[in-house]
Coordinates of C-alpha atoms and ligand atoms in Angstrom, one line a residue:
Chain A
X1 CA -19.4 19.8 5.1
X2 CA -18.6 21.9 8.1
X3 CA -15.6 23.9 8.4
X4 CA -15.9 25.7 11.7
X5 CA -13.0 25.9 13.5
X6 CA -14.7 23.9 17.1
X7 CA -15.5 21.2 15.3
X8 CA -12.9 19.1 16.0
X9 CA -11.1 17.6 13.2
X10 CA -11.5 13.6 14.6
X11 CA -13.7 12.9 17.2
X12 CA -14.4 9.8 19.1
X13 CA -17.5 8.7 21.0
X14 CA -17.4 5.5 23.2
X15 CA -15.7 3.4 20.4
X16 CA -16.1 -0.5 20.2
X17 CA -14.6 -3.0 18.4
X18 CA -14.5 -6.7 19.0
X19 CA -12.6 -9.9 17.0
X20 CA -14.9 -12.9 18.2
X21 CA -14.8 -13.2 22.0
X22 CA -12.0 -10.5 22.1
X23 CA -13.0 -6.9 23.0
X24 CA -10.2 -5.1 21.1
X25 CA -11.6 -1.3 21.9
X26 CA -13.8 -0.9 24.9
X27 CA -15.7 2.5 24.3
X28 CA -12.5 5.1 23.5
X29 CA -13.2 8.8 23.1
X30 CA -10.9 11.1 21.8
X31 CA -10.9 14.5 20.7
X32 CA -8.7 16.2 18.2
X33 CA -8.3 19.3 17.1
X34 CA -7.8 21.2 14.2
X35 CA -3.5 21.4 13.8
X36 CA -2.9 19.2 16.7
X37 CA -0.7 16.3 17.1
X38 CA -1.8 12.8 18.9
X39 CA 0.4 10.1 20.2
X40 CA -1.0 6.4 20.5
X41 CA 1.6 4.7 22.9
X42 CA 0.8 1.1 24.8
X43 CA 1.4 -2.6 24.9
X44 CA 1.6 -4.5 21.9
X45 CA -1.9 -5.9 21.2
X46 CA -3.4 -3.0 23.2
X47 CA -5.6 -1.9 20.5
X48 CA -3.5 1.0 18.7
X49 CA -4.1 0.1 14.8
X50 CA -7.6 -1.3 15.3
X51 CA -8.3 2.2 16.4
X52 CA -6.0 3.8 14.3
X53 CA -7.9 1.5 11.5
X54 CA -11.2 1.7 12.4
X55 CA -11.1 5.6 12.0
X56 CA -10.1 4.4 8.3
X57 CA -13.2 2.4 8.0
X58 CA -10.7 -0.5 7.1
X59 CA -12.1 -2.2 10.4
X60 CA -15.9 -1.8 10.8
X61 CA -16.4 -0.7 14.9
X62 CA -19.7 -1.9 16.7
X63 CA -20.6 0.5 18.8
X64 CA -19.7 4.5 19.2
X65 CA -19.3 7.2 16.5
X66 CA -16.1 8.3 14.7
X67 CA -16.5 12.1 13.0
X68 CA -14.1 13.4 10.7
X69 CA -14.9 17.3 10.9
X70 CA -17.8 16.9 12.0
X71 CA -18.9 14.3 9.1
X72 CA -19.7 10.7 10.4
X73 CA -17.2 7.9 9.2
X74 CA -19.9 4.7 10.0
X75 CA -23.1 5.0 8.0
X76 CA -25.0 2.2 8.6
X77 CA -27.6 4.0 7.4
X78 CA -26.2 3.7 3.5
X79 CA -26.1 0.4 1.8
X80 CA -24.1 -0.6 -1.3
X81 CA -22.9 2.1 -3.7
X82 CA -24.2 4.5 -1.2
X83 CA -22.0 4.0 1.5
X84 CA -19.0 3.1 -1.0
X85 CA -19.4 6.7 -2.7
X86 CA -19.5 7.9 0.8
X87 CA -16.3 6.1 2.6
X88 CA -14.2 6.8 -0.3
X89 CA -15.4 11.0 0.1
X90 CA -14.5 9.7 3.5
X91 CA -11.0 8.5 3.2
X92 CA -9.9 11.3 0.6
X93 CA -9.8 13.4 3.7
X94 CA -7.5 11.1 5.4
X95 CA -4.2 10.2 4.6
X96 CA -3.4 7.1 6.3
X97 CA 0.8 5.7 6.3
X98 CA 1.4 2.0 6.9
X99 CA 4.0 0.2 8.5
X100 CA 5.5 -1.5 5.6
X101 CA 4.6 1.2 3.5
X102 CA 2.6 -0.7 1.5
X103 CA 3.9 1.5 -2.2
X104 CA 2.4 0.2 -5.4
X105 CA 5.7 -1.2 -6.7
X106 CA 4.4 -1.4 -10.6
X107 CA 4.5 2.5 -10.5
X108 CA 7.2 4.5 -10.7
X109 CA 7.1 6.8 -7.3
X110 CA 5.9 10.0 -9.0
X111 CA 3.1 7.6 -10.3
X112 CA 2.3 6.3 -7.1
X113 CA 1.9 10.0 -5.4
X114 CA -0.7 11.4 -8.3
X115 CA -2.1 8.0 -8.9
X116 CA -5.1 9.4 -6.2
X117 CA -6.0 12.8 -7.8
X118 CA -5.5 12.1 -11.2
X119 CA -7.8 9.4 -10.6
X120 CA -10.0 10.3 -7.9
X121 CA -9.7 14.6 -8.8
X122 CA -9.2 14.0 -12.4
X123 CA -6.3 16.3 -12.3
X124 CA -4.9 17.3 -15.1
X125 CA -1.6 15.2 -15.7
X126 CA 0.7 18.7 -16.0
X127 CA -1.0 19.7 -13.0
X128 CA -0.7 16.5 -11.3
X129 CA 2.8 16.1 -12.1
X130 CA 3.4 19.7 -10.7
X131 CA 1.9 18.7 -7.4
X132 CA 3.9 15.2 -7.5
X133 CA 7.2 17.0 -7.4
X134 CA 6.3 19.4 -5.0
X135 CA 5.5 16.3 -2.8
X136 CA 8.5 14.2 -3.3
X137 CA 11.1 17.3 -3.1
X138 CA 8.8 17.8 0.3
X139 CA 10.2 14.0 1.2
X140 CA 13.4 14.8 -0.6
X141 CA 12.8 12.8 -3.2
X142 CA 12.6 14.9 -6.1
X143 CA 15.4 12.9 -7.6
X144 CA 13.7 9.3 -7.7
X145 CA 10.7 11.0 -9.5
X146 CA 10.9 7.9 -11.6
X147 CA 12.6 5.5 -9.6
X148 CA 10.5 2.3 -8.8
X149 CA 9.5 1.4 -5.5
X150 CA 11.9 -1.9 -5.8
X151 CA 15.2 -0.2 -5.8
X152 CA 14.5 2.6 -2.6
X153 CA 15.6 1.7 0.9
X154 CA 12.9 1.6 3.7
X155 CA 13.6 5.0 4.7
X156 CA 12.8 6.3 0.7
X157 CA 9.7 4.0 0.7
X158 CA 8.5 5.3 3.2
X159 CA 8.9 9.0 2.5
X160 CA 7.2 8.4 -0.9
X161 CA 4.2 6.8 1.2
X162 CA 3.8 9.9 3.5
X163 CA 4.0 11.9 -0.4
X164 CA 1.7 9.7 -1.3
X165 CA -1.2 10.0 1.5
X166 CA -0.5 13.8 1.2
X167 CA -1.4 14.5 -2.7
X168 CA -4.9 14.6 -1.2
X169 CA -4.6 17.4 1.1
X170 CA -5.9 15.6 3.6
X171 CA -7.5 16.8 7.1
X172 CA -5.7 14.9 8.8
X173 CA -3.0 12.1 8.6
X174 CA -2.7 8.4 10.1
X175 CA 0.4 6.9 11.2
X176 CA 0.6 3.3 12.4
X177 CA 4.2 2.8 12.9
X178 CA 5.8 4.1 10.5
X179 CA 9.2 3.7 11.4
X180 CA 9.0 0.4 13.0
X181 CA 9.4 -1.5 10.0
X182 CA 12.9 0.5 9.4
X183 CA 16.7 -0.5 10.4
X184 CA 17.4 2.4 12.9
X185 CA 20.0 4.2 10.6
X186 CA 16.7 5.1 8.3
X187 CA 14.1 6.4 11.5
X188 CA 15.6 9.5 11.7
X189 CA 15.0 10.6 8.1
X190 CA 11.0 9.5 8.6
X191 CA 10.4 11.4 11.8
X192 CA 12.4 14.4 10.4
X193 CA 9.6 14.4 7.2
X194 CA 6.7 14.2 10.3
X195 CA 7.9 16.8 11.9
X196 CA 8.1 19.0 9.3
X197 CA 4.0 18.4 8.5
X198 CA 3.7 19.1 12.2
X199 CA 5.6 22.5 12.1
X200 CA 3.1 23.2 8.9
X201 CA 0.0 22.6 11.4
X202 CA -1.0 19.0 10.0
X203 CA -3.6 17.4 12.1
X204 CA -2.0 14.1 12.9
X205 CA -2.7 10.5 14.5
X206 CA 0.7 9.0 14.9
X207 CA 0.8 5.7 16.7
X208 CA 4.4 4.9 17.9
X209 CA 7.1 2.9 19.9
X210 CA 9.6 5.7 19.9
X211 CA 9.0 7.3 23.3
X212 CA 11.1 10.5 22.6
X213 CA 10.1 10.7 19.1
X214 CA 6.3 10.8 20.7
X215 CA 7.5 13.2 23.3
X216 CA 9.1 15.3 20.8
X217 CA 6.5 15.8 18.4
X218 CA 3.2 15.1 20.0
X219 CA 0.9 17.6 21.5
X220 CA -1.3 15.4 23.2
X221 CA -0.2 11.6 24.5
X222 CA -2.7 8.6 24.8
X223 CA -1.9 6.0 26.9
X224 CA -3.7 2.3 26.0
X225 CA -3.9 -0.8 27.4
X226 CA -6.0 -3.7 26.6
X227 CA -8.9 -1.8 24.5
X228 CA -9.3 1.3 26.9
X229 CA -7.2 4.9 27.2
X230 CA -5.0 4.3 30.4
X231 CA -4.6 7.9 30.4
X232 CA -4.0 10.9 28.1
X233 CA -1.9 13.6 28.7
X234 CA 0.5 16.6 27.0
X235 CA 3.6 14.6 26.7
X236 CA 5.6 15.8 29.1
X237 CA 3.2 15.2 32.2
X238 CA 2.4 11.8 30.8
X239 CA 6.0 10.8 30.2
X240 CA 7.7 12.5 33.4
X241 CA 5.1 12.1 36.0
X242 CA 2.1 9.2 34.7
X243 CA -1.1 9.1 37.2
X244 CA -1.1 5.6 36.4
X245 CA 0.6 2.6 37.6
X246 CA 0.3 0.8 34.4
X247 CA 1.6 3.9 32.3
X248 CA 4.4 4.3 34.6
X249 CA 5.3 0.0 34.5
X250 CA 5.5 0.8 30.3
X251 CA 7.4 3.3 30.2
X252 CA 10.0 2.1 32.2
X253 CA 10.0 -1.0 30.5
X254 CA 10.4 1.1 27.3
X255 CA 12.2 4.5 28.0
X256 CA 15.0 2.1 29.7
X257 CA 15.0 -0.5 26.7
X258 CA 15.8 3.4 24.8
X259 CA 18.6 4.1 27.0
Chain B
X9 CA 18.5 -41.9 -48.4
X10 CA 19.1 -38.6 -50.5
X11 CA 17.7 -35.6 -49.6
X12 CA 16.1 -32.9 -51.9
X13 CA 14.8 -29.7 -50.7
X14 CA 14.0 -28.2 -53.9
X15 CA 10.3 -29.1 -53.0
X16 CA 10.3 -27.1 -50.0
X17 CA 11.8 -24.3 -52.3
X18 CA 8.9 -24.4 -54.7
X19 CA 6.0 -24.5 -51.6
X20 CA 8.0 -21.8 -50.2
X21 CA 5.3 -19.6 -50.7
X22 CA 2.8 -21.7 -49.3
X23 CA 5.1 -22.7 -46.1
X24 CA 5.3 -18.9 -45.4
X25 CA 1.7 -18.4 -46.2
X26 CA 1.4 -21.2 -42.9
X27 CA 3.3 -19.2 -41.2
X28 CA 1.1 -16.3 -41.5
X29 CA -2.2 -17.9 -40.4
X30 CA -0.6 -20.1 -37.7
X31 CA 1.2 -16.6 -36.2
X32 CA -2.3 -14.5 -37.2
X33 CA -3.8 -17.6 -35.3
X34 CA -1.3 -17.5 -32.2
X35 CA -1.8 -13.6 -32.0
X36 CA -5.4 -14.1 -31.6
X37 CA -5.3 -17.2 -29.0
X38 CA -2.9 -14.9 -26.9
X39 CA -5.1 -11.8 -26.7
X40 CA -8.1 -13.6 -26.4
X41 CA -6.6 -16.1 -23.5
X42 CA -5.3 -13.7 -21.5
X43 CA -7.7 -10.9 -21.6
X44 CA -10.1 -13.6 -20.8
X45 CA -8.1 -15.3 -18.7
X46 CA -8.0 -11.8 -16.9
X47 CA -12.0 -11.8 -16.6
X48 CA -12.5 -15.3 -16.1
X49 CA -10.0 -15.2 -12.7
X50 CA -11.8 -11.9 -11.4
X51 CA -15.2 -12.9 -11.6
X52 CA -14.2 -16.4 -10.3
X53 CA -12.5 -14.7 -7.3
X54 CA -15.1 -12.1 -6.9
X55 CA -18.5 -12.9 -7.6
X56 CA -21.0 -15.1 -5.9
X57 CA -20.8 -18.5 -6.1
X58 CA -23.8 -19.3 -8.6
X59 CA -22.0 -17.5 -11.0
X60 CA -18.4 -18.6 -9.8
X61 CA -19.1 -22.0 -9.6
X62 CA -20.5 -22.8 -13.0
X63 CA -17.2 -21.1 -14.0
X64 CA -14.9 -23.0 -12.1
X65 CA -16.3 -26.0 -13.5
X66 CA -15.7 -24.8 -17.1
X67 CA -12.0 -24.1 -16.2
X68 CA -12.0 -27.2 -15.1
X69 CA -13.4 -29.4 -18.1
X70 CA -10.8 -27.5 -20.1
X71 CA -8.2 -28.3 -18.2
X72 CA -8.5 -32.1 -17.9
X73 CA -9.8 -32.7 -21.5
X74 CA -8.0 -33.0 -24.6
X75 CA -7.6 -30.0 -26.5
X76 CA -8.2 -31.9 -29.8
X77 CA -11.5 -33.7 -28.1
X78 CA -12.7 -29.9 -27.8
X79 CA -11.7 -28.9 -30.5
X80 CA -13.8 -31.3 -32.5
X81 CA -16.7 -30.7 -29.9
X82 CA -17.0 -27.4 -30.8
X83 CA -16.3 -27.7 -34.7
X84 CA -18.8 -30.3 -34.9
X85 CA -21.4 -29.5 -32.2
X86 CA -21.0 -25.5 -33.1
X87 CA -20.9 -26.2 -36.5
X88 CA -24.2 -28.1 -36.7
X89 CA -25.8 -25.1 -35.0
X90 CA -24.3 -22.1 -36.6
X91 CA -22.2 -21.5 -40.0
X92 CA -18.9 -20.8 -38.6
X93 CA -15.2 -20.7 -40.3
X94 CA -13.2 -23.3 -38.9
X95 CA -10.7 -21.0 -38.1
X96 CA -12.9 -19.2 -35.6
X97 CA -13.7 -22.3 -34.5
X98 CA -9.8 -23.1 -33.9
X99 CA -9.2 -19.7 -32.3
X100 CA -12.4 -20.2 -29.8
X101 CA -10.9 -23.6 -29.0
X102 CA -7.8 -23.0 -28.1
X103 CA -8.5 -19.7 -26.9
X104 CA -11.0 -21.4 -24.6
X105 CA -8.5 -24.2 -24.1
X106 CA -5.4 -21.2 -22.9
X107 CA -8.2 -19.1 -21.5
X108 CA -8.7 -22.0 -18.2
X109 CA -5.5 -22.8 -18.4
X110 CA -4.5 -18.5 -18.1
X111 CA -7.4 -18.0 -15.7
X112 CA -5.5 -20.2 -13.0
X113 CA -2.4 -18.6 -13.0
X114 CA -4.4 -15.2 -12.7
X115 CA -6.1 -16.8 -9.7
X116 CA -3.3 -17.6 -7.8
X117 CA -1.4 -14.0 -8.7
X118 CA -3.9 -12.4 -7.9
X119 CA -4.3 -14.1 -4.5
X120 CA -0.7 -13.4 -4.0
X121 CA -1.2 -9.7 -4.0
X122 CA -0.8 -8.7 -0.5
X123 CA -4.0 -7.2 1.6
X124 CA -1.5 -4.0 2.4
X125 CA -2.1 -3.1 -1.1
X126 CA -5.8 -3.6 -1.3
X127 CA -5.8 -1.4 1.8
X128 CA -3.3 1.4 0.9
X129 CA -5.5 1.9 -2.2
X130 CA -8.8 1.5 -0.3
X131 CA -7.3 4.3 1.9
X132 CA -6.3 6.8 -0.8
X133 CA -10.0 6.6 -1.4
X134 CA -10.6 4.2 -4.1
X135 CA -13.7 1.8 -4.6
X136 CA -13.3 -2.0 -4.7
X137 CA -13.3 -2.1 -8.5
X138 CA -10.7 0.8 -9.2
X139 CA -8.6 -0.8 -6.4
X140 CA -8.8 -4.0 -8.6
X141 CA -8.0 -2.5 -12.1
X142 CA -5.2 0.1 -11.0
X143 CA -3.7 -1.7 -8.5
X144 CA -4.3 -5.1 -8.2
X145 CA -4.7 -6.9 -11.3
X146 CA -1.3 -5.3 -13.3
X147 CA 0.6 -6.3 -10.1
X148 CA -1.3 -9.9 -10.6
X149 CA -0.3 -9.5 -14.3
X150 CA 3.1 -8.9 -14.1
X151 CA 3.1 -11.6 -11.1
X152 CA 1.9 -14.0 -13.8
X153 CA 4.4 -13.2 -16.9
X154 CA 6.9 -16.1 -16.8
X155 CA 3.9 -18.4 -17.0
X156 CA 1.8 -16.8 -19.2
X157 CA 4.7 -16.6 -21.8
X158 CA 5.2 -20.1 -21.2
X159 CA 1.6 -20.6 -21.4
X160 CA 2.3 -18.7 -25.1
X161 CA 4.9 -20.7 -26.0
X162 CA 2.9 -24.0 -25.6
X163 CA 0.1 -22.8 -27.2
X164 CA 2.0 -22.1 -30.3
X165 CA 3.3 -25.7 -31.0
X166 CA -0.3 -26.7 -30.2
X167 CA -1.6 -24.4 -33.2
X168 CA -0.8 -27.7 -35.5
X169 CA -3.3 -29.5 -33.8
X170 CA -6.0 -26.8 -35.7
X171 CA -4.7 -29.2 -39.2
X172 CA -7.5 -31.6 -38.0
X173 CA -10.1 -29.1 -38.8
X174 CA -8.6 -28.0 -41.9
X175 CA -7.1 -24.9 -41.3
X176 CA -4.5 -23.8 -43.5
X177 CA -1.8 -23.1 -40.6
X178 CA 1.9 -24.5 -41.4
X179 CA 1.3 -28.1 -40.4
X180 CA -1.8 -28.2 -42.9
X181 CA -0.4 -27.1 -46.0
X182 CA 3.0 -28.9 -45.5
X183 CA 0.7 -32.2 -45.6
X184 CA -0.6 -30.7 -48.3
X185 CA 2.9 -30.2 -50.2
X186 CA 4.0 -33.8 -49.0
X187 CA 0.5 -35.0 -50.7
X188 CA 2.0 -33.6 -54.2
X189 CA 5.3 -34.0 -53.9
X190 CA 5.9 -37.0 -51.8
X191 CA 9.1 -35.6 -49.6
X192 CA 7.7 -35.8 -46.0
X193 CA 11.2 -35.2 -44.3
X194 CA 12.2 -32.6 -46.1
X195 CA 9.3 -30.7 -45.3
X196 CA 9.2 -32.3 -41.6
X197 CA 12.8 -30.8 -41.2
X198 CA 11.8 -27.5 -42.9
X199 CA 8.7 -27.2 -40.2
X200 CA 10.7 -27.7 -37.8
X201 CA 13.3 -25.6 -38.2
X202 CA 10.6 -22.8 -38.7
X203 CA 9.2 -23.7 -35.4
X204 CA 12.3 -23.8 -33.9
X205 CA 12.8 -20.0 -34.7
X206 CA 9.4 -18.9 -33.9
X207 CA 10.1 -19.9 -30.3
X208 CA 13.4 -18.4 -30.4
X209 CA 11.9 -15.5 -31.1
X210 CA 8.9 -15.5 -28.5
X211 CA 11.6 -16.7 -25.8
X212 CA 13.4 -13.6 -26.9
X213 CA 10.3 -11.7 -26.4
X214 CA 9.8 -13.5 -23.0
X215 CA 12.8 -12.5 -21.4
X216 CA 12.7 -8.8 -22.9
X217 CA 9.6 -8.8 -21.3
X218 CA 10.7 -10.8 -17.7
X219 CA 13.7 -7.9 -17.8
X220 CA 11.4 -4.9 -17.8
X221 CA 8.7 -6.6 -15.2
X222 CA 11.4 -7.8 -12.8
X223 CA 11.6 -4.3 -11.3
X224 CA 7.9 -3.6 -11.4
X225 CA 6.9 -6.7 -8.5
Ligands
ATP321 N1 -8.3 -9.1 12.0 C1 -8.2 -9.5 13.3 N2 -8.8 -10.6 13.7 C2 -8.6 -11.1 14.9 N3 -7.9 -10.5 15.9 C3 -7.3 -9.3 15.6 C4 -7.4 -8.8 14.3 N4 -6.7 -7.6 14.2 C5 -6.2 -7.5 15.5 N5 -6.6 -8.5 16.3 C6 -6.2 -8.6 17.7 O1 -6.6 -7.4 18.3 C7 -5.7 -7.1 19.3 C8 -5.3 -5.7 19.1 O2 -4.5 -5.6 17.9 P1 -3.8 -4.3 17.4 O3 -3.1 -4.7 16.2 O4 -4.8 -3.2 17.4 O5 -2.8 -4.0 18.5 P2 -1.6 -2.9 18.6 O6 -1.8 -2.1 19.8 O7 -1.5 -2.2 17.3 O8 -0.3 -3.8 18.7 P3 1.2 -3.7 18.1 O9 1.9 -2.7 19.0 O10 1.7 -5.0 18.2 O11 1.0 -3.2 16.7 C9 -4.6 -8.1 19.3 O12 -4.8 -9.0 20.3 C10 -4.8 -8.7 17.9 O13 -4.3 -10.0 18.0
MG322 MG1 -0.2 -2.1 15.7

């Protein structure tokens, strides 16, 4: 595995993806580096979680490469128990956070955060419960340890999720939307758990409707529209002064729905 | 008409001796139906359709036949073949009988588990197969409790029907106490009764069990 701190931690070459007669991603490249922080902003239907998915492996993209540190993420090369052995190696380096959060509601939500490395590391359960805790007091949830995913609000869920996709130690962590899926009074408490990983260096993907919040956090914004990068900027370039017409028609569309 | 229970009194031991084999029979039916029930609906869902198919077909002929017309199938056509004990034969039957009738309500649980949850597993790095044993089939399971414990409860009153192959469950030696003592309602009202309590009990069990799943879906 290489470790060398060029490689870039995700890299995309010339990504495709198509549904049928729809071309969903028309050749995207992006670079990301170790510790740095990605916005996806764009039109609904532009193509944000098929890319954000297709780094996953949960779409399969026809044409392009995805790396993760340097390792590829599409083998076609490996068939059958090959290539599953290799995308789950794959995935245990990513953490990936849905928008409806997706929690294994017959587990308590300590269970659902060591679930991964008991299983997939074998960790011992002492160990495994250690790490649990640290994770959930991390969220601020140390006190629903046992709790079961049925009696937490949106904004708990949610926090247990992120817990959940970080008992891995991933390289790098996935956002689609996760806070769209949440009344507003419950956002804040998200974000404020996402920017915490990004003051502790976490490579991250987050793909987002909440302009400031992408502004905010992000160190690096992409702009897409129908299946291609618009443009890609540092957020306060792309948000204040956008090259493009189309990035500047979006964001005053949504900056001005914001207030 | 006078009534006299003191026959019932002096079968006593026989009666709870019934009840023994038909709730050793019933524990037996339930295991075996819903563990195969379990298997049946996975590899129906998830295998390719020469093996699927044949399956499905089983499930099927099960579920539109009389259980007593299978039971006598197998009792008779099994029993020209091989030297079995009727009472494996009964539990076969009916577990095979529950077994279709458990696999279907798998089915459609496990349909009902959303793709979100196939994917969040998928994406913490687990294969098809652990995705399907830790995550989706106990959400299927406790997705299919209420009917499965119905499932149970019907399966219990239809451990009587096993008297036509001579098995020594309640019904079968009550006939035999009526043969000798020649007080069919007393022991009618007696079986009753008992069966009245053994699903009084298992309803018991049902909703102790629907309480502590409830939170778990
Ligand atoms: N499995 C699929 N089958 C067919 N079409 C799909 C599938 N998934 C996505 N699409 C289509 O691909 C396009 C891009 O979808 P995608 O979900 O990536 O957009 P998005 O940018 O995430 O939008 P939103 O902001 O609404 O989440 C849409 O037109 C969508 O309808
Ligand atoms: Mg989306």
């Amino acid at each position: 595995m290489t470790t060398s701190t060029d490689t870039p931690m995700v890299e995309l070459k010339g990504v495709k993806k198509h549904f049928g007669d729809l071309e969903v991603l028309k050749g995207i490249d992006l670079r990301v580096d170790r510790g740095r922080i990605i916005s996806i902003i764009g039109p609904s239907g532009s193509g944000k979680s098929t890319l954000l998915r297709s780094i996953n492996h949960l779409e399969v993209i026809d044409g392009g490469n995805i790396l993760l540190d340097g390792m590829p993420v599409n083998r076609p090369d490996l068939k059958g128990l090959a290539f599953e052995r290799h995308i789950n190696h794959i995935r245990q380096n990513m953490g990936m956070v849905f928008q409806h959060f997706n929690l294994f509601p017959h587990m308590s939500t300590l269970d659902n955060v060591t679930l991964a490395p008991r299983r997939l590391k074998r960790m011992q359960s002492t160990d495994a419960r250690k790490l649990g805790m640290e994770l959930l007091e991390r969220v601020g949830l140390a006190d629903k340890a046992k709790a079961y995913p049925s009696s937490l609000s949106g904004g708990q869920k949610q926090r247990v999720a992120i817990a959940r996709a970080l008992a891995m130690q991933p390289k790098v962590m996935l956002f689609d939307e996760a806070t769209s899926a949440l009344d507003p009074e419950l956002v804040e408490e998200v974000n404020r758990v996402m920017k915490g990983l990004a003051e502790e260096h976490m490579t991250m993907l987050i793909v987002t409707h909440e302009m400031a919040f992408a502004r905010d956090v992000s160190d690096w914004t992409m702009f897409m529209d129908e299946g291609v990068v618009v443009e890609a900027n540092t957020p306060d370039r792309l948000f204040s002064d956008p090259d493009h017409e189309r990035t500047r028609h979006f964001l005053r569309k949504h900056l001005g729905s914001q207030g | 008409m006078e009534f006299d229970f003191s026959p019932v009194i002096e079968y006593f031991p026989t009666l709870v001796q019934g009840v023994g084999v038909t709730l050793l029979i019933g524990l037996a039916v339930a295991v075996m139906s819903i563990v195969g029930g379990q298997i049946v609906a996975v590899i129906s869902l998830y295998t390719r359709r020469v093996v699927s198919w044949p399956l499905r077909f089983f499930i099927w002929l099960f579920m539109t036949t009389p259980l007593l017309l299978q039971l006598y199938f197998l009792y008779f056509g099994l029993g020209e073949l091989i030297l079995i004990p009727a009472i494996v034969v009964g539990i076969l039957g009916l577990g095979f009988h529950y077994m279709a009738y458990n696999a279907d309500i798998f089915v459609a649980t496990i349909r009902s588990v959303s793709d979100g949850q196939y994917e969040a597993s998928r994406s913490l790095g687990f294969g098809h197969i652990r995705t399907l044993i830790y995550i989706i089939l106990p959400q299927a399971f406790y997705r299919a409790l209420p009917q499965l414990s119905n499932n149970m409860i019907i399966m219990v009153k239809d451990i009587s029907v096993l008297s036509a192959i001579g098995i020594g469950e309640l019904v079968y030696v009550s006939q035999y106490a009526i043969s000798v003592t020649f007080r069919p309602f007393e022991f009618y009202i007696t079986i009753a009764v008992i069966y009245y309590l053994i699903n009084l009990m298992m309803e018991a069990g049902q909703s102790w069990i629907e309480r502590r799943a409830a939170y778990r879906r």
